[in-house]
Amino acid sequence: MSKPLDLRRFPDLPPEVIKALETQQAALEKAQFEVSVERAARLHHQADAEEKGALVITLTALVEKLESQVADYRRTKFGPKSEKLTPDQLELALEDQETAIAETKAEIENVQAALEKKPQNKSKAPRKPRKPRALPEGLPRVERVIEPDSIACPCGCGDMVKIGEDRSERLDIIPAQYQVIVTVRPKYACPKGRTGVTQAKAPAHLLENSWPTEALLAHITVAKFCDFNPLNRQSVAMARNGAPIDRAVLSDWMGRTGALIAPVVDHMAMVLLKGSTRLYVDETTAPVLDPGRGQTKTGYFWAVLRDDRGWSGSSPPGVVFHYRPGRKGEYAAEILNGFNGTIQVDAYGGYSALATPKRVGGKPLKLAYCWSHGRRALIKAQPKAGSPIVDEALVRIAALYKIEAEIRGLPPEQRRAVRQDQSRPLVDKFFAWLHAQAGRVSRKSELGKALAYMLSRQDGFCLFLEDGHVDMDSNLVENAIRTPAMTRRNTLFAGHDDGARSWARFASLIGTCRMNDVEPYAYLHDLYTKLANGHLEKDIDALMPWAYASQTSSSGTP
């Protein structure tokens, strides 16, 4: 930029010349100023564009990272590899992947927020605000009102008036706190010694002559069998919070409590068998310590589940776990003794004898096989390079499930009518197609075995077409056995057969609570209190989890 001309150096110039030079000089200074502003603006826009470009590159990399994480999540949850994971392993894997996805999303939101602060194209539509998330209405609210330091009006007219307010919510926690309840029962006697002593009757306790209240017992039960926190870890946490109780003492409390709830679970098992015509049955391993051999032996939890909501049945859902030291068919016969109807099962051979006239304990049962197990066998047999046979089979099975989703909750007659009209043609074509494919595949191959798995059990797979009470699969009972499976992973094993039976009883109550949307702690606290007060002899039906659900819903208790 050139320096301005000093006109004082030329005193002899005529006034009109000086005026013209001053005008030209002013115009030059204005032009130079505009050029400098334009250069500064150009540099600013260039720096802004470079910064925005760096943010876009970062955002692109984060989006690619998120897509990769989501793909891994879907592969873990839905892909063939998920068939090799136990339910507890799958839950832990998904938990870590969900955490990583949430972290990446947070990074993306930060970069997007930085981009939104930059000047945007005015022609681009503004981003829609996200719908605010709300915390559950059932949680207690504690209002904290923050007033300004002063509401005096600066104009001197007095105090300002309230015209509105802003509200925000945050989730808080009250840490666990142990306390000792001291029960005092004063004794009264006649001052003249003419009568005996008067004293209030001692309150009933579930575990007489022991420290724990029914609330504490319910808390320990839920922590172990619902939240999968073993007693040794609970003991450490209790000591940290000021209540040093040894693990052996907690085990004693749980063992005695497990014996007291046995009549409740036994009655629940009887209700499921006597009041149903269709049940789900499945089994899962239960490692039990075998001191004589210095290692564990394999016992089994046999799950018997009732859920009639699929066909709009009125009976409440429930599940009972029975511990047995093995997986022999005789155990299934023993557990289902007295039941007549249909059981929805996998293809385990232990159930086959129950469908024959030789069955002891009732009439021959109908076996409805699980389509999910058939589908799973096909996926497992699929070669790494893929198989058009498996792909076609999965598409055909998916069409059946689509029909099932549309008729869920309808009465049995309507479900059967729809299945006869829509599903039966698809099933007939499916098995005819399977027969044709089986002739093209080696019987010794994994795919040949998967095809034979369904073809040899065609009647059981087709049973749902004839009975509107029956579902296509046994997924409900498979979901139910995840609870003892997760407890098993954290506890490793039961210390004794009796301990495994107690474990099965607690799992039965908690599993039935979940099926009836009952909060397990609230139910167990109520159950233990009623058992302590002798309610078992009065009305055992009122102690069932579904009865508690009915009582709380009618009384309006959340």
PDB file of N, CA and C in Angstrom, residues 42-79:
ATOM      1  N   ARG A  42     -10.882 -13.269   2.442  1.00  0.00           N
ATOM      2  CA  ARG A  42     -10.492 -14.436   1.683  1.00  0.00           C
ATOM      3  C   ARG A  42      -9.641 -15.382   2.529  1.00  0.00           C
ATOM      4  N   LEU A  43      -8.714 -14.836   3.291  1.00  0.00           N
ATOM      5  CA  LEU A  43      -7.891 -15.654   4.174  1.00  0.00           C
ATOM      6  C   LEU A  43      -8.742 -16.344   5.251  1.00  0.00           C
ATOM      7  N   HIS A  44      -9.752 -15.591   5.756  1.00  0.00           N
ATOM      8  CA  HIS A  44     -10.627 -16.173   6.785  1.00  0.00           C
ATOM      9  C   HIS A  44     -11.444 -17.336   6.213  1.00  0.00           C
ATOM     10  N   HIS A  45     -12.017 -17.121   5.036  1.00  0.00           N
ATOM     11  CA  HIS A  45     -12.797 -18.189   4.415  1.00  0.00           C
ATOM     12  C   HIS A  45     -11.918 -19.388   4.085  1.00  0.00           C
ATOM     13  N   GLN A  46     -10.680 -19.126   3.685  1.00  0.00           N
ATOM     14  CA  GLN A  46      -9.769 -20.221   3.367  1.00  0.00           C
ATOM     15  C   GLN A  46      -9.454 -21.032   4.616  1.00  0.00           C
ATOM     16  N   ALA A  47      -9.175 -20.337   5.726  1.00  0.00           N
ATOM     17  CA  ALA A  47      -8.900 -21.042   6.981  1.00  0.00           C
ATOM     18  C   ALA A  47     -10.120 -21.811   7.465  1.00  0.00           C
ATOM     19  N   ASP A  48     -11.308 -21.180   7.306  1.00  0.00           N
ATOM     20  CA  ASP A  48     -12.544 -21.836   7.721  1.00  0.00           C
ATOM     21  C   ASP A  48     -12.809 -23.090   6.892  1.00  0.00           C
ATOM     22  N   ALA A  49     -12.545 -22.979   5.578  1.00  0.00           N
ATOM     23  CA  ALA A  49     -12.744 -24.130   4.705  1.00  0.00           C
ATOM     24  C   ALA A  49     -11.777 -25.255   5.054  1.00  0.00           C
ATOM     25  N   GLU A  50     -10.528 -24.907   5.364  1.00  0.00           N
ATOM     26  CA  GLU A  50      -9.561 -25.936   5.745  1.00  0.00           C
ATOM     27  C   GLU A  50      -9.985 -26.628   7.038  1.00  0.00           C
ATOM     28  N   GLU A  51     -10.462 -25.837   8.002  1.00  0.00           N
ATOM     29  CA  GLU A  51     -10.912 -26.425   9.274  1.00  0.00           C
ATOM     30  C   GLU A  51     -12.127 -27.313   9.055  1.00  0.00           C
ATOM     31  N   LYS A  52     -13.064 -26.829   8.230  1.00  0.00           N
ATOM     32  CA  LYS A  52     -14.259 -27.620   7.946  1.00  0.00           C
ATOM     33  C   LYS A  52     -13.881 -28.892   7.193  1.00  0.00           C
ATOM     34  N   GLY A  53     -12.934 -28.787   6.265  1.00  0.00           N
ATOM     35  CA  GLY A  53     -12.497 -29.974   5.540  1.00  0.00           C
ATOM     36  C   GLY A  53     -11.886 -31.010   6.467  1.00  0.00           C
ATOM     37  N   ALA A  54     -11.106 -30.536   7.455  1.00  0.00           N
ATOM     38  CA  ALA A  54     -10.521 -31.468   8.422  1.00  0.00           C
ATOM     39  C   ALA A  54     -11.616 -32.147   9.245  1.00  0.00           C
ATOM     40  N   LEU A  55     -12.667 -31.375   9.619  1.00  0.00           N
ATOM     41  CA  LEU A  55     -13.774 -31.956  10.373  1.00  0.00           C
ATOM     42  C   LEU A  55     -14.535 -32.988   9.534  1.00  0.00           C
ATOM     43  N   VAL A  56     -14.714 -32.679   8.244  1.00  0.00           N
ATOM     44  CA  VAL A  56     -15.410 -33.618   7.364  1.00  0.00           C
ATOM     45  C   VAL A  56     -14.620 -34.914   7.227  1.00  0.00           C
ATOM     46  N   ILE A  57     -13.290 -34.785   7.100  1.00  0.00           N
ATOM     47  CA  ILE A  57     -12.446 -35.988   7.012  1.00  0.00           C
ATOM     48  C   ILE A  57     -12.578 -36.811   8.288  1.00  0.00           C
ATOM     49  N   THR A  58     -12.532 -36.119   9.435  1.00  0.00           N
ATOM     50  CA  THR A  58     -12.679 -36.821  10.717  1.00  0.00           C
ATOM     51  C   THR A  58     -14.036 -37.497  10.812  1.00  0.00           C
ATOM     52  N   LEU A  59     -15.088 -36.746  10.387  1.00  0.00           N
ATOM     53  CA  LEU A  59     -16.442 -37.297  10.450  1.00  0.00           C
ATOM     54  C   LEU A  59     -16.578 -38.519   9.542  1.00  0.00           C
ATOM     55  N   THR A  60     -16.005 -38.452   8.356  1.00  0.00           N
ATOM     56  CA  THR A  60     -16.060 -39.588   7.433  1.00  0.00           C
ATOM     57  C   THR A  60     -15.390 -40.831   8.027  1.00  0.00           C
ATOM     58  N   ALA A  61     -14.233 -40.606   8.672  1.00  0.00           N
ATOM     59  CA  ALA A  61     -13.530 -41.735   9.289  1.00  0.00           C
ATOM     60  C   ALA A  61     -14.351 -42.332  10.434  1.00  0.00           C
ATOM     61  N   LEU A  62     -15.009 -41.465  11.225  1.00  0.00           N
ATOM     62  CA  LEU A  62     -15.821 -41.959  12.340  1.00  0.00           C
ATOM     63  C   LEU A  62     -17.045 -42.725  11.839  1.00  0.00           C
ATOM     64  N   VAL A  63     -17.647 -42.233  10.746  1.00  0.00           N
ATOM     65  CA  VAL A  63     -18.806 -42.928  10.183  1.00  0.00           C
ATOM     66  C   VAL A  63     -18.399 -44.313   9.679  1.00  0.00           C
ATOM     67  N   GLU A  64     -17.249 -44.390   9.009  1.00  0.00           N
ATOM     68  CA  GLU A  64     -16.753 -45.690   8.551  1.00  0.00           C
ATOM     69  C   GLU A  64     -16.489 -46.611   9.738  1.00  0.00           C
ATOM     70  N   LYS A  65     -15.937 -46.052  10.815  1.00  0.00           N
ATOM     71  CA  LYS A  65     -15.678 -46.844  12.019  1.00  0.00           C
ATOM     72  C   LYS A  65     -16.987 -47.352  12.615  1.00  0.00           C
ATOM     73  N   LEU A  66     -18.006 -46.462  12.655  1.00  0.00           N
ATOM     74  CA  LEU A  66     -19.308 -46.858  13.195  1.00  0.00           C
ATOM     75  C   LEU A  66     -19.949 -47.947  12.343  1.00  0.00           C
ATOM     76  N   GLU A  67     -19.868 -47.808  11.022  1.00  0.00           N
ATOM     77  CA  GLU A  67     -20.424 -48.828  10.135  1.00  0.00           C
ATOM     78  C   GLU A  67     -19.760 -50.179  10.365  1.00  0.00           C
ATOM     79  N   SER A  68     -18.436 -50.170  10.581  1.00  0.00           N
ATOM     80  CA  SER A  68     -17.722 -51.411  10.849  1.00  0.00           C
ATOM     81  C   SER A  68     -18.160 -52.022  12.176  1.00  0.00           C
ATOM     82  N   GLN A  69     -18.349 -51.161  13.192  1.00  0.00           N
ATOM     83  CA  GLN A  69     -18.777 -51.664  14.497  1.00  0.00           C
ATOM     84  C   GLN A  69     -20.196 -52.229  14.436  1.00  0.00           C
ATOM     85  N   VAL A  70     -21.075 -51.541  13.713  1.00  0.00           N
ATOM     86  CA  VAL A  70     -22.443 -52.038  13.567  1.00  0.00           C
ATOM     87  C   VAL A  70     -22.464 -53.361  12.819  1.00  0.00           C
ATOM     88  N   ALA A  71     -21.616 -53.482  11.804  1.00  0.00           N
ATOM     89  CA  ALA A  71     -21.534 -54.747  11.059  1.00  0.00           C
ATOM     90  C   ALA A  71     -21.064 -55.880  11.969  1.00  0.00           C
ATOM     91  N   ASP A  72     -20.054 -55.590  12.820  1.00  0.00           N
ATOM     92  CA  ASP A  72     -19.586 -56.606  13.763  1.00  0.00           C
ATOM     93  C   ASP A  72     -20.694 -56.979  14.744  1.00  0.00           C
ATOM     94  N   TYR A  73     -21.461 -55.974  15.189  1.00  0.00           N
ATOM     95  CA  TYR A  73     -22.558 -56.224  16.132  1.00  0.00           C
ATOM     96  C   TYR A  73     -23.613 -57.134  15.503  1.00  0.00           C
ATOM     97  N   ARG A  74     -23.984 -56.818  14.259  1.00  0.00           N
ATOM     98  CA  ARG A  74     -24.992 -57.646  13.584  1.00  0.00           C
ATOM     99  C   ARG A  74     -24.468 -59.052  13.333  1.00  0.00           C
ATOM    100  N   ARG A  75     -23.188 -59.153  12.990  1.00  0.00           N
ATOM    101  CA  ARG A  75     -22.609 -60.470  12.739  1.00  0.00           C
ATOM    102  C   ARG A  75     -22.597 -61.300  14.025  1.00  0.00           C
ATOM    103  N   THR A  76     -22.296 -60.648  15.151  1.00  0.00           N
ATOM    104  CA  THR A  76     -22.280 -61.362  16.431  1.00  0.00           C
ATOM    105  C   THR A  76     -23.675 -61.795  16.845  1.00  0.00           C
ATOM    106  N   LYS A  77     -24.650 -60.911  16.614  1.00  0.00           N
ATOM    107  CA  LYS A  77     -26.002 -61.180  17.101  1.00  0.00           C
ATOM    108  C   LYS A  77     -26.803 -62.072  16.169  1.00  0.00           C
ATOM    109  N   PHE A  78     -26.648 -61.868  14.863  1.00  0.00           N
ATOM    110  CA  PHE A  78     -27.509 -62.568  13.908  1.00  0.00           C
ATOM    111  C   PHE A  78     -26.769 -63.545  13.003  1.00  0.00           C
ATOM    112  N   GLY A  79     -25.465 -63.419  12.907  1.00  0.00           N
ATOM    113  CA  GLY A  79     -24.725 -64.244  11.959  1.00  0.00           C
ATOM    114  C   GLY A  79     -24.553 -65.670  12.434  1.00  0.00           C
TER     115      GLY A  79
END
